[in-house]
XYZ file of C-alpha atoms in Angstrom:
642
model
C 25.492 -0.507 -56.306
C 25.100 -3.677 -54.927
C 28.956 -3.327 -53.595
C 28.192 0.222 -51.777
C 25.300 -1.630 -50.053
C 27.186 -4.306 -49.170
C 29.925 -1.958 -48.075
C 27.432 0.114 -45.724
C 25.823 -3.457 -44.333
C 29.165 -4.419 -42.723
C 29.679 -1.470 -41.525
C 27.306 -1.589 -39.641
C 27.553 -4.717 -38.249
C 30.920 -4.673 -37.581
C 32.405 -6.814 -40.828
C 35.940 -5.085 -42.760
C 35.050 -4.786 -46.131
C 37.803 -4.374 -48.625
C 36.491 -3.079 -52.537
C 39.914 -4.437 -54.699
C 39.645 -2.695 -57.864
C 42.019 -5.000 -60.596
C 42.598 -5.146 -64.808
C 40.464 -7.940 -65.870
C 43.699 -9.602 -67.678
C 44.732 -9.932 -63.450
C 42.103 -11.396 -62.316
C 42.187 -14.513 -61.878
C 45.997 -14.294 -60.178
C 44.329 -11.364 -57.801
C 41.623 -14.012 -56.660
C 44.371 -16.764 -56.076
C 46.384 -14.576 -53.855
C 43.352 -14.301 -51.768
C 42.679 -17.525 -51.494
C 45.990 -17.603 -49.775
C 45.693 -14.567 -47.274
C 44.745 -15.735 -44.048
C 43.324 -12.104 -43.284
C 40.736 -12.798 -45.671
C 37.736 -14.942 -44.473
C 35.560 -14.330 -47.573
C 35.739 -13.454 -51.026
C 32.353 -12.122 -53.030
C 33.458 -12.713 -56.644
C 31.227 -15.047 -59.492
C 34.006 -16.789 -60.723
C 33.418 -19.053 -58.458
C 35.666 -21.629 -59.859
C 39.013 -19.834 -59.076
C 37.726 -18.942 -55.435
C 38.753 -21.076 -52.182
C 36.279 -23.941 -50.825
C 36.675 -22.247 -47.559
C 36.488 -18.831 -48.810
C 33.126 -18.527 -51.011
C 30.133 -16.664 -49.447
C 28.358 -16.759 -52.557
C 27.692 -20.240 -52.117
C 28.117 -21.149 -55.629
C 31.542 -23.313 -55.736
C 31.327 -27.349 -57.034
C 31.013 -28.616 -53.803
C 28.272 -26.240 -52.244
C 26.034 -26.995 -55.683
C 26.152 -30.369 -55.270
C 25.181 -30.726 -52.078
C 22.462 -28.195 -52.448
C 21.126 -30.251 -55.478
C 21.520 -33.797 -53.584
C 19.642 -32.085 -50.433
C 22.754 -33.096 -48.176
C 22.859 -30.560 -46.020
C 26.439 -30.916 -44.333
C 30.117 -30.840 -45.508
C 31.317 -33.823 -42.781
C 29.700 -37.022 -41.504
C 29.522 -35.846 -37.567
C 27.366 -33.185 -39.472
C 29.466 -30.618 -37.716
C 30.078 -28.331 -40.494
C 27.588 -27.023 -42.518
C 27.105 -26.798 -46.149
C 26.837 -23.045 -47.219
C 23.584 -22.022 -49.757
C 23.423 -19.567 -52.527
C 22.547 -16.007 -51.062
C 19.965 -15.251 -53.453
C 17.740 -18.355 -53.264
C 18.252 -18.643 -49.589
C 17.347 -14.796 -49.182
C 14.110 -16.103 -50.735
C 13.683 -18.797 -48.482
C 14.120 -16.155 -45.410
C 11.383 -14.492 -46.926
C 8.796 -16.812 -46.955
C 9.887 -18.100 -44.166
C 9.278 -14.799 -42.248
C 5.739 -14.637 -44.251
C 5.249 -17.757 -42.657
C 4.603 -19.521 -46.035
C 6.421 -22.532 -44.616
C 4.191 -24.830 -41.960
C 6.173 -25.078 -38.846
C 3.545 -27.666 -37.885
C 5.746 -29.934 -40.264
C 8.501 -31.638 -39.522
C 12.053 -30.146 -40.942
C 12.289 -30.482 -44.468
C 8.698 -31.058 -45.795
C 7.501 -27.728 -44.685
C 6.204 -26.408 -48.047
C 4.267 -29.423 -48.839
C 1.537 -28.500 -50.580
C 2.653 -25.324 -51.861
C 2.511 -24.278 -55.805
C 5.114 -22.092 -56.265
C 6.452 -20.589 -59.882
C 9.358 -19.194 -60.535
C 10.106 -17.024 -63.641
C 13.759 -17.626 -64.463
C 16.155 -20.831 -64.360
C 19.463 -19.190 -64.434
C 22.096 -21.294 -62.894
C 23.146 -18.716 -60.215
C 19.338 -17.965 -58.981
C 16.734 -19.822 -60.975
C 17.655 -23.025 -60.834
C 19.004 -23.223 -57.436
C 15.934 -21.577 -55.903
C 13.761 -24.504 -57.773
C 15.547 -26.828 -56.292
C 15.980 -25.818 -52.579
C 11.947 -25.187 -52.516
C 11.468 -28.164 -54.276
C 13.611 -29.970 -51.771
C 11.856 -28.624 -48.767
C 8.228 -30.392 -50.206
C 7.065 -27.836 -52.539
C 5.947 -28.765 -56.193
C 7.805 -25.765 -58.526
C 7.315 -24.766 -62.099
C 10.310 -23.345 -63.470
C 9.443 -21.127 -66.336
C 12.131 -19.979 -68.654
C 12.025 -19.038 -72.511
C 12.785 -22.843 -73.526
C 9.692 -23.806 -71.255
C 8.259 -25.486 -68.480
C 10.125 -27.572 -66.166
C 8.155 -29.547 -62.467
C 10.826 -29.778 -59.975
C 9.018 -31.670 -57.101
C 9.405 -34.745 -54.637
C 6.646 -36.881 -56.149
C 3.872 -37.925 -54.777
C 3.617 -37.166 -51.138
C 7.307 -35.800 -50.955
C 8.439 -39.697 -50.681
C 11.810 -38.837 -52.523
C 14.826 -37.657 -50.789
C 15.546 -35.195 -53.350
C 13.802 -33.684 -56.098
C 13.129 -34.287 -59.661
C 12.731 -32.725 -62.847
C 9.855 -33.181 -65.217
C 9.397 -31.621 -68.854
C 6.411 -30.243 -69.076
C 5.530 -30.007 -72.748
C 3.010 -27.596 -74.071
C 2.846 -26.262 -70.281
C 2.714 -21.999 -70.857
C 1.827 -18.981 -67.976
C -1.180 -19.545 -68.494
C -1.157 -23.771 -67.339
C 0.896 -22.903 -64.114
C 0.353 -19.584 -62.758
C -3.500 -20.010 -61.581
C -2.453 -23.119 -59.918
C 0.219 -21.609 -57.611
C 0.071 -19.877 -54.491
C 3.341 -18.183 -54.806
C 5.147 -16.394 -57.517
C 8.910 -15.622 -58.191
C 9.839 -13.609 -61.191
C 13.510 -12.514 -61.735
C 13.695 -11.581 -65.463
C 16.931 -9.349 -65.852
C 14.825 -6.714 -68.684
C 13.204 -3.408 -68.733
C 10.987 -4.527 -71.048
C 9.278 -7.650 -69.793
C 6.109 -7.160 -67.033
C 4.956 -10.504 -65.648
C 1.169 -11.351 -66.805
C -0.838 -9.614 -63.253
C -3.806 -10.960 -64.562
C -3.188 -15.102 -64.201
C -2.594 -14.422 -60.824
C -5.445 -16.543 -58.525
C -6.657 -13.952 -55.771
C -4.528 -13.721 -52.702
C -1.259 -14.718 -54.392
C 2.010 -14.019 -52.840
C 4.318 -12.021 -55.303
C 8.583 -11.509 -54.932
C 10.399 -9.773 -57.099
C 14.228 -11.227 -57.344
C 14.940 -9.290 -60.398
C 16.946 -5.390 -60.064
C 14.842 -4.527 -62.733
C 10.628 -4.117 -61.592
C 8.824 -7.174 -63.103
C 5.335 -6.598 -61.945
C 2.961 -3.927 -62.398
C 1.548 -1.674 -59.523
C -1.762 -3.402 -60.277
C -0.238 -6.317 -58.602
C -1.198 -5.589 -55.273
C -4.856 -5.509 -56.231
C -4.317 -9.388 -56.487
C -1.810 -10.555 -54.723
C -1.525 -10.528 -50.889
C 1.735 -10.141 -50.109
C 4.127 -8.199 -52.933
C 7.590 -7.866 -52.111
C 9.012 -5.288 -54.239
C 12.933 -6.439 -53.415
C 15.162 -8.733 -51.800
C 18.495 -6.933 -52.159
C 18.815 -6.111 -48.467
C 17.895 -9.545 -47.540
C 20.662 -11.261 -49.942
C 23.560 -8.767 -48.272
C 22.455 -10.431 -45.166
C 22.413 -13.654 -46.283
C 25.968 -13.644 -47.507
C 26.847 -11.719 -43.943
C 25.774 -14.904 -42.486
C 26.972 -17.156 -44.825
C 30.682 -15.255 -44.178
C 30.390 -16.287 -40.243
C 29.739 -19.686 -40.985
C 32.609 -19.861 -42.928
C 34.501 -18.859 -40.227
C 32.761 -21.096 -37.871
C 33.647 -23.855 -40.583
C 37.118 -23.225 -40.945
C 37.144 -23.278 -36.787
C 36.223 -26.664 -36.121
C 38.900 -27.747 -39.253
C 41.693 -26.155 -36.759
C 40.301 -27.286 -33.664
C 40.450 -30.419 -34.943
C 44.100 -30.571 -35.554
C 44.832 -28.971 -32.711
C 45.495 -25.417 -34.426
C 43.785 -22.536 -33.223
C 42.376 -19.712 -35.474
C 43.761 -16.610 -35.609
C 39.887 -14.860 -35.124
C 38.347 -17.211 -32.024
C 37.497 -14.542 -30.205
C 35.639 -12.118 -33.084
C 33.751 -14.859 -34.577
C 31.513 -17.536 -33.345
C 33.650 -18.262 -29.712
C 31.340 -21.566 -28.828
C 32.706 -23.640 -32.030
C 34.046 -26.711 -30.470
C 34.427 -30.253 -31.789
C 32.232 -32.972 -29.889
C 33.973 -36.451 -29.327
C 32.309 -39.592 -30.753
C 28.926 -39.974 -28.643
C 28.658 -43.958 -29.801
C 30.903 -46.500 -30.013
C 30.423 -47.056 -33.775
C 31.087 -43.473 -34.281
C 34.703 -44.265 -32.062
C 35.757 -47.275 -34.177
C 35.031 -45.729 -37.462
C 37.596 -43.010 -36.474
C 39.558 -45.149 -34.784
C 39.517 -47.139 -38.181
C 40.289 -43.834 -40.113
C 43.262 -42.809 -37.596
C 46.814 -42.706 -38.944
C 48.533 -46.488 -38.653
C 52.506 -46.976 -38.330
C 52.395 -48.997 -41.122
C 49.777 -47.774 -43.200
C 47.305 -49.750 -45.630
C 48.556 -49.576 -49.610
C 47.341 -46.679 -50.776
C 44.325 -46.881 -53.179
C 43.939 -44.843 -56.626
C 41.350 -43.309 -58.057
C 40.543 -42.383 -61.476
C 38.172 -39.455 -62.929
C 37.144 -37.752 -65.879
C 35.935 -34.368 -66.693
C 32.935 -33.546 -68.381
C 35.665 -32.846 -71.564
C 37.420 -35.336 -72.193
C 38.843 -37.105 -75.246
C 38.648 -40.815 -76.230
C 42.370 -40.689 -76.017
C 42.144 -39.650 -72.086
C 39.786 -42.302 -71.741
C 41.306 -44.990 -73.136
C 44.745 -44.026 -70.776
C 42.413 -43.933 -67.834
C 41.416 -47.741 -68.629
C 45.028 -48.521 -69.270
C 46.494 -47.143 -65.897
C 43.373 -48.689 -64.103
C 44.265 -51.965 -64.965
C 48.244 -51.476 -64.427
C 47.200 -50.124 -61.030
C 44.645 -53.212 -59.872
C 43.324 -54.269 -57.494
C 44.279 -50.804 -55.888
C 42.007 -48.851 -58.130
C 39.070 -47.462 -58.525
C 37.426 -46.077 -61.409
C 34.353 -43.709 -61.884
C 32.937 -43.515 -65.633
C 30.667 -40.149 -65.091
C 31.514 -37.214 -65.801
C 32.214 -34.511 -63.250
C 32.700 -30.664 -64.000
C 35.996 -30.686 -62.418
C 38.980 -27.707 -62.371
C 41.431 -28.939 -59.743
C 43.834 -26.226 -60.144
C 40.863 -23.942 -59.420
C 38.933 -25.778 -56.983
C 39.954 -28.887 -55.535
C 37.426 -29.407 -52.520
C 35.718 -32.004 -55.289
C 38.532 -33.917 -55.172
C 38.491 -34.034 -51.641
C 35.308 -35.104 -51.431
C 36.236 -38.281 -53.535
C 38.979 -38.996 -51.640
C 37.857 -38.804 -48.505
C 34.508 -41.062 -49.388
C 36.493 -43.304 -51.104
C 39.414 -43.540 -48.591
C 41.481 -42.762 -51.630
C 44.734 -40.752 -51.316
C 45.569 -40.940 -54.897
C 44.222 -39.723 -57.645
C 44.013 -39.438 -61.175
C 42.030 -36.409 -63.435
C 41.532 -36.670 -67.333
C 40.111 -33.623 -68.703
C 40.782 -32.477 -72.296
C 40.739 -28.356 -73.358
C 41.866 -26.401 -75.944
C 44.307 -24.648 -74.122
C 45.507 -28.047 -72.142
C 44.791 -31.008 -74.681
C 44.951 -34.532 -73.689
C 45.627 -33.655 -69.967
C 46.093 -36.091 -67.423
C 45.917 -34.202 -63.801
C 47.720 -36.738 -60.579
C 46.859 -35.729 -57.087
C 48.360 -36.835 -53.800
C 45.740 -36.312 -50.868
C 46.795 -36.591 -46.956
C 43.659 -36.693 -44.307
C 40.909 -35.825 -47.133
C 43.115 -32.574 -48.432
C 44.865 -32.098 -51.333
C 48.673 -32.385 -50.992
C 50.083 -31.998 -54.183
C 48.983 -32.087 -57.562
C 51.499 -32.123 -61.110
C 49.665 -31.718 -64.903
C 50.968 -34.080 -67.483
C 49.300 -33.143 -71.267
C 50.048 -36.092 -73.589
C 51.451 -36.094 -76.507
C 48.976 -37.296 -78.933
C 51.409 -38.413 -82.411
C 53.318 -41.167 -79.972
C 50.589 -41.857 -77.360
C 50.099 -45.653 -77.801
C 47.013 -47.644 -75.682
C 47.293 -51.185 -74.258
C 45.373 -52.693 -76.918
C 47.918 -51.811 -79.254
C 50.110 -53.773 -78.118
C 50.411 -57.627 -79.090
C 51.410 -60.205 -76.683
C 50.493 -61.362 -73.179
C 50.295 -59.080 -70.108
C 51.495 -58.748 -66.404
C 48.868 -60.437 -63.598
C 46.890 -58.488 -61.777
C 47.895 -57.711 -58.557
C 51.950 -57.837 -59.494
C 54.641 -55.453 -58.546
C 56.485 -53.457 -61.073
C 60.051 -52.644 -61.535
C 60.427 -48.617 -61.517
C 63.094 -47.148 -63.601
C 63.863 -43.259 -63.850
C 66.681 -42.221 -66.391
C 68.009 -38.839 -66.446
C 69.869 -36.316 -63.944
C 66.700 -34.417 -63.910
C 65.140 -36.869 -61.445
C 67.683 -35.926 -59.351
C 67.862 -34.262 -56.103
C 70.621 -31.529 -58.190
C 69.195 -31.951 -61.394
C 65.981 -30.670 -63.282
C 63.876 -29.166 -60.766
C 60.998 -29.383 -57.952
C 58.908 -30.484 -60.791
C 60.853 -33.532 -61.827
C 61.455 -34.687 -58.335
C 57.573 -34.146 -57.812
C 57.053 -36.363 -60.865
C 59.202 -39.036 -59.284
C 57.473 -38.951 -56.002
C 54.168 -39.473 -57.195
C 54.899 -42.439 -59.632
C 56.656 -43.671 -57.363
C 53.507 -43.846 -54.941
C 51.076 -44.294 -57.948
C 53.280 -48.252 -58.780
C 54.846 -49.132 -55.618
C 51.656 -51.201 -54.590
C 51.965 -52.453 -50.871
C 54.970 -53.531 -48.957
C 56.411 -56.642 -50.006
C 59.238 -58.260 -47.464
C 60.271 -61.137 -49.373
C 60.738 -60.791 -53.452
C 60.189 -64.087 -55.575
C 62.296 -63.798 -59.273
C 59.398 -65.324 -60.873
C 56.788 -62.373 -59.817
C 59.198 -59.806 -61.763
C 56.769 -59.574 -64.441
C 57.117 -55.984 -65.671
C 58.711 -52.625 -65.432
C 57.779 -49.122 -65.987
C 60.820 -46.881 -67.236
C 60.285 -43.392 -66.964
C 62.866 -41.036 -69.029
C 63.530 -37.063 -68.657
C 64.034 -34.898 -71.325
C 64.277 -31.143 -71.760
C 62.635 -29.977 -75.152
C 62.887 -26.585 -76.339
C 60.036 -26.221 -79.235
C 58.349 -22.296 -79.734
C 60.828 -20.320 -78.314
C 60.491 -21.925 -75.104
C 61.338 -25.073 -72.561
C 59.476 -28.083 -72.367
C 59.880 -30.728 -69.738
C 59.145 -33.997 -70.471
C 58.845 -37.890 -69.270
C 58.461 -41.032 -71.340
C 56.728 -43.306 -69.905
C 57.545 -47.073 -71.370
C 55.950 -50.071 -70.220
C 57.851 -53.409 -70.262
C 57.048 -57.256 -70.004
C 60.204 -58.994 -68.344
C 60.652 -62.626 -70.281
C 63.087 -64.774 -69.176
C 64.325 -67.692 -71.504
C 67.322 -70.637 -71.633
C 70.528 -69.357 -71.796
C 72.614 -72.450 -71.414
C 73.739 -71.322 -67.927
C 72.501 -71.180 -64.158
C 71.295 -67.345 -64.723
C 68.015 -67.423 -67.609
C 68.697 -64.831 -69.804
C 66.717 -62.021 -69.691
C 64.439 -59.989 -72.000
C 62.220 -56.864 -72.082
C 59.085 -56.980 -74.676
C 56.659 -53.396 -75.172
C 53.669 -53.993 -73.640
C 51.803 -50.600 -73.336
C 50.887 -48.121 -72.390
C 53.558 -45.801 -73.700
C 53.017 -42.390 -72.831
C 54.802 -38.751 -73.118
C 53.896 -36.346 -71.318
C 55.011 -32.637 -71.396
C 54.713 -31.297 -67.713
C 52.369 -28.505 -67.078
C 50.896 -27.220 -63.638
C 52.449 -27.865 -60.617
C 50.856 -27.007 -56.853
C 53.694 -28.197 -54.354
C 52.514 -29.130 -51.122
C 52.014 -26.973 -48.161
C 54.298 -26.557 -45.291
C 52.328 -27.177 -42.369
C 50.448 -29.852 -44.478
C 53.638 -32.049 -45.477
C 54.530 -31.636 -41.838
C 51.853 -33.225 -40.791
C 52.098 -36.211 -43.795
C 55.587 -37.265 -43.114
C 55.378 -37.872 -39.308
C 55.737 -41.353 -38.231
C 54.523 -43.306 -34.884
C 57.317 -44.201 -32.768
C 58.715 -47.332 -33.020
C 61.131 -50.157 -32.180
C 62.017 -50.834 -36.130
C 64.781 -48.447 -36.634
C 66.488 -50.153 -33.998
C 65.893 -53.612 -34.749
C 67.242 -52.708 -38.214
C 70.302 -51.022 -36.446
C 71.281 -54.199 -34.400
C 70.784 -56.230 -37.909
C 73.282 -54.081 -39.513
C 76.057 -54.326 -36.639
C 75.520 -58.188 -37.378
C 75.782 -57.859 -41.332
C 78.359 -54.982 -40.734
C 80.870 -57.058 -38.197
C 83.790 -57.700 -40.769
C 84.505 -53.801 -41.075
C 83.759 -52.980 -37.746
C 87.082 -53.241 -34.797
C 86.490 -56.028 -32.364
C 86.404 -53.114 -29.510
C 83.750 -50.530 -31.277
C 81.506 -53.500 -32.377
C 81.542 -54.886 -28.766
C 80.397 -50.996 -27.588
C 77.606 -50.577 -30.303
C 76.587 -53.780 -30.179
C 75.963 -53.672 -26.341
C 74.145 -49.953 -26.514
C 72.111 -51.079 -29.345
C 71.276 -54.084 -27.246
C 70.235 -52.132 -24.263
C 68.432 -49.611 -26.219
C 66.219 -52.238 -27.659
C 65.730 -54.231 -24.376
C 64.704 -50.992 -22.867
C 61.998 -50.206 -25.669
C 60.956 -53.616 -25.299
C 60.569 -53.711 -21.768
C 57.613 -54.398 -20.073
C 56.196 -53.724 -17.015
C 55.429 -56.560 -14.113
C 56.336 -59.057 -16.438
C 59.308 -61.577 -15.830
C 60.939 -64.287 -16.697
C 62.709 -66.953 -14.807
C 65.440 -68.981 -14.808
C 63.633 -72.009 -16.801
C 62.352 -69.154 -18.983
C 58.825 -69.533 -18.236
C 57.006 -65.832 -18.548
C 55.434 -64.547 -14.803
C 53.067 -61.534 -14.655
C 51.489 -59.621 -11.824
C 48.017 -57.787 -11.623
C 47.248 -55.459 -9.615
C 43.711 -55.373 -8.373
C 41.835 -53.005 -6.923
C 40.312 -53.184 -3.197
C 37.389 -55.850 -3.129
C 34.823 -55.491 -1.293
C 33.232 -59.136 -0.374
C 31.103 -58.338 2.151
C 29.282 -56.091 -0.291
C 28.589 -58.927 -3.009
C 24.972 -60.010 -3.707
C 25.525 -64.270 -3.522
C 22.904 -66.552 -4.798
C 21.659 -68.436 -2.021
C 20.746 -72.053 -2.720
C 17.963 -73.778 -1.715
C 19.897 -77.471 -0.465
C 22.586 -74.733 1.570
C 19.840 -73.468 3.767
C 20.215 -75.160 7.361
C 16.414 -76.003 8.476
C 14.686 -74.998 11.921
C 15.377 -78.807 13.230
C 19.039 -78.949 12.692
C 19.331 -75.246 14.589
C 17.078 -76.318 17.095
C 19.928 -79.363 17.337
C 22.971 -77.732 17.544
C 21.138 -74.533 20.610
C 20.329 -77.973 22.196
C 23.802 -79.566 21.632
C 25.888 -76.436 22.953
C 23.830 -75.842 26.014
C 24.822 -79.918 26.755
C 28.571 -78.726 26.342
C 27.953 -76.072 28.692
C 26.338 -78.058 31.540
C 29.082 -80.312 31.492
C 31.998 -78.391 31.891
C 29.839 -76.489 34.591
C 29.614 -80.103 36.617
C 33.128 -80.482 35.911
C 34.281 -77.664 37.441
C 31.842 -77.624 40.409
C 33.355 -81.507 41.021
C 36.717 -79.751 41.129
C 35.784 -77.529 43.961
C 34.563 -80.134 46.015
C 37.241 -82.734 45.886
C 39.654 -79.878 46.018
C 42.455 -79.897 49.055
C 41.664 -77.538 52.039
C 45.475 -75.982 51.991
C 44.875 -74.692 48.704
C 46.397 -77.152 46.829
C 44.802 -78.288 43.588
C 45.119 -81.345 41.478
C 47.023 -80.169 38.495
C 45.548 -82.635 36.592
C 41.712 -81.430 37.018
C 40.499 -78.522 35.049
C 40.362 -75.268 36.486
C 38.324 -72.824 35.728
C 39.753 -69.403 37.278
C 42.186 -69.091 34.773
């Protein structure tokens, strides 16, 4: 039923709905191949855990829950991309909204402050969540379920950010209902009719439940009964679908992709640029680097996991210091299923590796590694350890590398190969290789070669079928007298030592790797080249060293060329700026006081030039009357005609 209405609703409002009707044993894979069809923007399923971040309207994935229960309200910190709600509870919230239950007079957020609002079911898909959203908006709640009575509120005057919980012992109906202006029931039974007669007069009454839970002698009481809210919840996840679209928009705007459905869905998404200059250097901070910083590791645990895992997760921790970081809480994790938690950690943690323990009966002992590029998972490889010859680090005697030290990395077997065992071997390689390396080192002192880590392939066959498998040995490098220049050299056990039979592998994706492996451009590679014509000038002919030499040389003095700089003969650097036209006459100058010429010293120099003036006039007028009558004139006596 609730499928044909939803069916009909986008219909109507232009949305393709596709009904996929599959064997429950094909499930799961049938969900998986959706998440990967890019003509899909939505799936509407309640195993929530095997459906896309991007792709759940239901609003009921890790990442949307936790963020609905920690009242953060976005996905990113520009708080472009919102964080999508449940469609029942927020179907609710539309409700009362509409019924104008929530004070607009109040500021965002607090708008049901002073409200008493029950709610008759604390299921984890409605109950709860609804609890908590009203709770988070400044109501007080009672949650009533058949274990009892829980408060979810702010405390007192809503000075929390986010709500709490509070056991209310002893609490029944009969404690809560006459206190509260609103009431929720959604009790999934024929049978059960809520209690019409604790209502307090003018109550407003909603019905979440398929099933009626109120009697028509309710509206003798209560205000406002709404009988149903299935409409409402269809429209709900209608509009939760477009903002996943508008979601996964600004994602592809931002890396410059453009989505295939711009101009069906939402067509003024855009990404705004960094409106303060904290904003700027924090990306400019997060922006990729030519060399980049060592990469730092991160280590988790599900909310199953065995002391074994635990103690592994200690032991890798410290091999992996002071690039590590390691969370002891539990987190209801499935990375395979849903990974956008792991994002989240890695991206808040500017993390790009990470490490997953999580024990199961079907997967015992599991240790999950992730590689993340630009806060998405890259790849990921499943490791389950083998318990009988897993040994920890406190089982083994003797002293330990430092902190901080590089190991030597070892890999034995043709299965580590390019040509040998498989993607999932040269996966395995790849990420302990980026899990040990550490950061770069350009100079290598003897005396810092501490310890190496040997890792060993091996191709099992045990229960009819084929296991692949590393061991993973851990060695403390001891040098001692030998009686020569060269110490000799020994290798002591120092933990951990691990096997692990690989499991799960999710390669990375196309475009994604694309993206991870390119590189800034640079003058290294051919620094590096005119090193190795140096190094490489005893095999070389005189003739095709001179040539590569000098096109190597030019190469480089071109890259390194810059511009209006010089150098002379002594070798002293020159450079010349440019500047812009000036305009003097348009600077503001101070004026100082002891500059200022007073009305004395003008009054002088009027006085002093109209002296000048007289004098050349008498001058001149003595000229014309000593002059010669012939026209003659005394070259030697100023004349004034000229």
């Amino acid at each position: 039923m609730y499928a044909n209405w939803t069916h009909r609703t986008c219909k109507e409002n232009g949305f393709i709905f596709q009904l996929r009707n599959v064997d429950r044993e094909e499930l799961e894979e049938h969900i998986l191949a959706a998440n990967q069809d890019d003509s899909v923007d939505g799936i509407d399923q309640y195993l929530q855990q095997i459906v896309d971040f991007s792709k759940d309207v239901e609003g009921l994935c890790h990442q949307y829950v936790f963020n609905m229960y920690q009242n953060i309200r976005f996905l990113d910190e520009q708080q472009l991309q919102k964080s999508l709600l449940p469609c029942t509870p927020l179907a609710v919230i539309k409700i009362l909204e509409y019924l104008r239950i929530y004070n607009e007079i109040i500021p965002y957020g607090n708008r049901l402050f002073g409200h008493f609002i029950t709610i008759v079911n604390r299921s984890e898909v409605v109950g709860r969540p609804l609890a908590a959203l009203l709770a988070n908006d400044g109501a007080c709640v009672y949650s009533v379920d058949i274990t009892g009575i829980q408060q979810f509120t702010r405390g007192d005057g809503i000075k929390n950010k986010r709500h709490d919980v509070i056991e209310k012992k002893g609490w029944t109906l009969e404690d809560c209902v006459p206190l509260s202006d609103v009431i929720i029931s959604g009790v999934p039974g024929e049978s059960y009719k809520f209690p019409v007669h604790l209502l307090r007069e003018g109550a407003v009454c909603i019905n979440i439940s398929s099933e009626k839970n109120f009697d028509p002698d309710v509206k003798d009481k209560a205000s406002i009964y709404v009988p149903s809210i299935g409409k409402t919840t269809i429209a709900v996840l209608l509009r939760n679908l477009v903002r996943l679209v508008e979601n996964r928009q600004k994602i592809d705007l931002a890396v410059g992709k453009q989505y295939r459905s711009t101009e069906h869905f939402a067509p003024h998404a855009h990404i705004n640029k960094p409106k303060s200059a904290r904003t700027a250097r924090i990306l400019a901070k997060r922006a990729p680097l030519p060399n980049e910083n060592p990469k730092i590791a991160l280590f988790l645990r599900s909310i199953a996991s065995s002391s074994l895992i635990n103690a592994l997760l200690t032991d890798l921790h410290s091999l992996k210091r002071p690039l590590a970081i390691r969370f002891t809480k539990k987190n209801p994790i499935h990375p395979f299923e849903d990974a956008s938690s792991l994002e989240f950690f890695s991206e808040k943690n500017d993390a790009s590796l990470l490490c997953f323990g999580s024990h199961s009966k079907k997967r015992p002992h599991c240790l999950t590694f992730v590689r993340c590029f630009g806060g998405k998972v890259l790849e990921m490889m499943e490791g389950i350890v083998q318990q009988g010859t897993a040994r920890t680090l406190s089982q083994f005697g003797g002293a330990k590398c430092r902190v901080g030290t590089k190991p030597l990395l070892s890999f034995s077997g043709t299965q580590f190969d390019e040509d040998g065992g498989g993607s999932k071997f040269m996966l395995a390689k790849s990420m302990f290789i980026d899990f040990f390396r550490g950061g770069d080192a350009k100079e290598v002192d003897v005396e810092g070669l501490q310890w190496m880590i040997s890792f060993a392939a091996a191709e099992e066959f045990g229960e009819g079928e084929k296991r692949d498998t590393i061991y993973m040995r851990c060695w403390r490098l001891v040098t001692k007298r030998s009686g020569q220049r060269l110490p000799r050299v020994e290798v002591e056990e120092m933990g951990p030592r691990v096997d692990f039979r690989l499991g799960r592998v999710r390669e990375a994706d196309e475009g994604l790797l694309r993206e991870a492996q390119k590189r800034a451009r640079t003058t290294e590679v051919r620094e590096i080249g005119c090193s190795a014509v140096e190094l490489s000038s005893r095999i070389f002919s005189s003739w095709s060293l001179i040539i590569l030499n000098a096109l190597l040389t030019k190469s480089t003095n071109k890259a390194r060329l810059k511009k209006n700089v010089e150098t002379d003969i002594v070798g002293d650097k020159m450079g010349r700026i440019h500047l812009g036209r000036q305009a003097l006459d348009e600077l503001q100058a101070r004026k100082m006081k002891g500059l200022k010429r007073s009305r004395h010293s003008v009054a002088e120099d009027d006085g002093a030039e109209e002296a000048e003036d007289v004098d050349i006039l008498s001058r001149s007028d003595e000229a014309s009357e000593y002059g010669d009558n012939s026209g003659k004139s005394d070259s030697k006596r100023p004349r004034l005609d000229s």
